[in-house]
Amino acid sequence: MRAELKGKTSSISVHNSTILNTPHTSLSGALKGCLGSLDGGCIEKLLLHCASALESHDVTLAQQVMWVLNNVASPVGDPNQRLTCWFLRALISRASRVCPTPTPTPMNFNGSSARIDTRFMSVTELARYVDLIPWYRFGFCAANIAIYKAIQRCPKVHILDFSISHCMQWPTLIDALSKRPQGPPSLRITVPSFRPSVPPLLNISTQQIGLCLSKFANSKNIPFQFNVIDNHNTSIDPSSLSLEEDEALVINCQHWLRYMLNDGEEEEEDDFINATKSLNPRIMVVVDEDSDMSHDSSLASRITTCFNYFWIPFDALETFLPKDSAQRLEYEADIGQRIQNIIGFQGQQRVERLESCVKVSERMRNGGYLNVPFCDDVEAELKALLAEQASGWGMKREEDTLVLTWKGHNSVFVTAWVTDELAR
């Protein structure tokens, strides 16, 4: 797979040739067959060598490999070179904590030791961010149609929304509900006050988002409430939801479960799933990225998986944004922050632990949920959505799961679930 994905990398000359003549046997072995032209596979080997050196506290070897990687990395190069910049940042960050003595970093590293500024977007900028590639819209579209079908005869609907995308999903559903043949339902959306501090970030509060949604719902003649429940982490307290017996409860979980896991504490995600099931929702939709970088994976495994997975958005952006595009650089910086957290940190400081669709589905089934298939309308809408995107995007069905693909490789999955009580 790696050769197919990253084999098109242009030849990269390594400027500091003295590094390549190093007597260090381990580094020489890593570079064998790669001299003068480092493709994706060779870059991955170097990243793994650097990680191994850091874990064994071999500061000299780590520094040598970093110098080589620095000559490969370029923030305005091809996707592999741009991706290497962020892995280099992550390894430097890790080096500052795991090495017994400071690892010197050259001043001319390609921006790799520079501080990353937190970027807050306006609502308009966030809308452009979401529309850039179908990373989020794929899940929004599939989830909204599944939700619409599940609540089509319900006069009162309550959506419990766990998402990192600031309710960008809901205007489309509100518009669809306003045109429902039997008339629109009353709609209540509840969101938690706690949100992982990860991109995308907005420059307005959650309460202001609620006001915007209220105005839009009122313009569509839909009775609407927006509630924010206080919580101090990603879990939920059912008693805070003020659930009503005559309303249909929908649970929407978009790019959220990855923040539920801590090292050695898998129970937290299982507790979250069990808590949602106890609410007996009419439907629960789970959307996330189809990659496995969970708590029990080694650093080497995370580097390999991370490098091959995050190449996808870097390569997708290459198809339609110039190399020096400010929008592209900002989007890549958001991905880069995730790479730094996954590779550079351990324990409580590592906030993101992706699990594959297979693992997430297993957790849902163990929690008492049953997977339900998507109707043909969902596939038709998704195909129409992807027809507006670059030709590399596609979709496939894996059992009852829909998966967004880039050049045939899984990126984002969507699943829908019901409790076994409702399935009877």
PDB file of C-alpha atoms in Angstrom, residues 71 118 144 150 167 235 288 292 296 336 373:
ATOM      1  CA  ASN A  71      16.636  17.993   4.576  1.00  0.00           C
ATOM      2  CA  THR A 118      -4.004  28.540  18.156  1.00  0.00           C
ATOM      3  CA  ASN A 144     -28.950  13.622   8.754  1.00  0.00           C
ATOM      4  CA  ALA A 150     -35.835   7.549  12.197  1.00  0.00           C
ATOM      5  CA  CYS A 167     -23.340  22.236  15.181  1.00  0.00           C
ATOM      6  CA  SER A 235     -18.963  11.928  29.657  1.00  0.00           C
ATOM      7  CA  ASP A 288     -15.195   8.875  13.014  1.00  0.00           C
ATOM      8  CA  ASP A 292      -6.320   2.578  14.740  1.00  0.00           C
ATOM      9  CA  ASP A 296      -2.351   0.262  23.585  1.00  0.00           C
ATOM     10  CA  GLY A 336      -0.274  18.735  12.204  1.00  0.00           C
ATOM     11  CA  PRO A 373     -28.249  -0.500   7.496  1.00  0.00           C
TER      12      PRO A 373
END
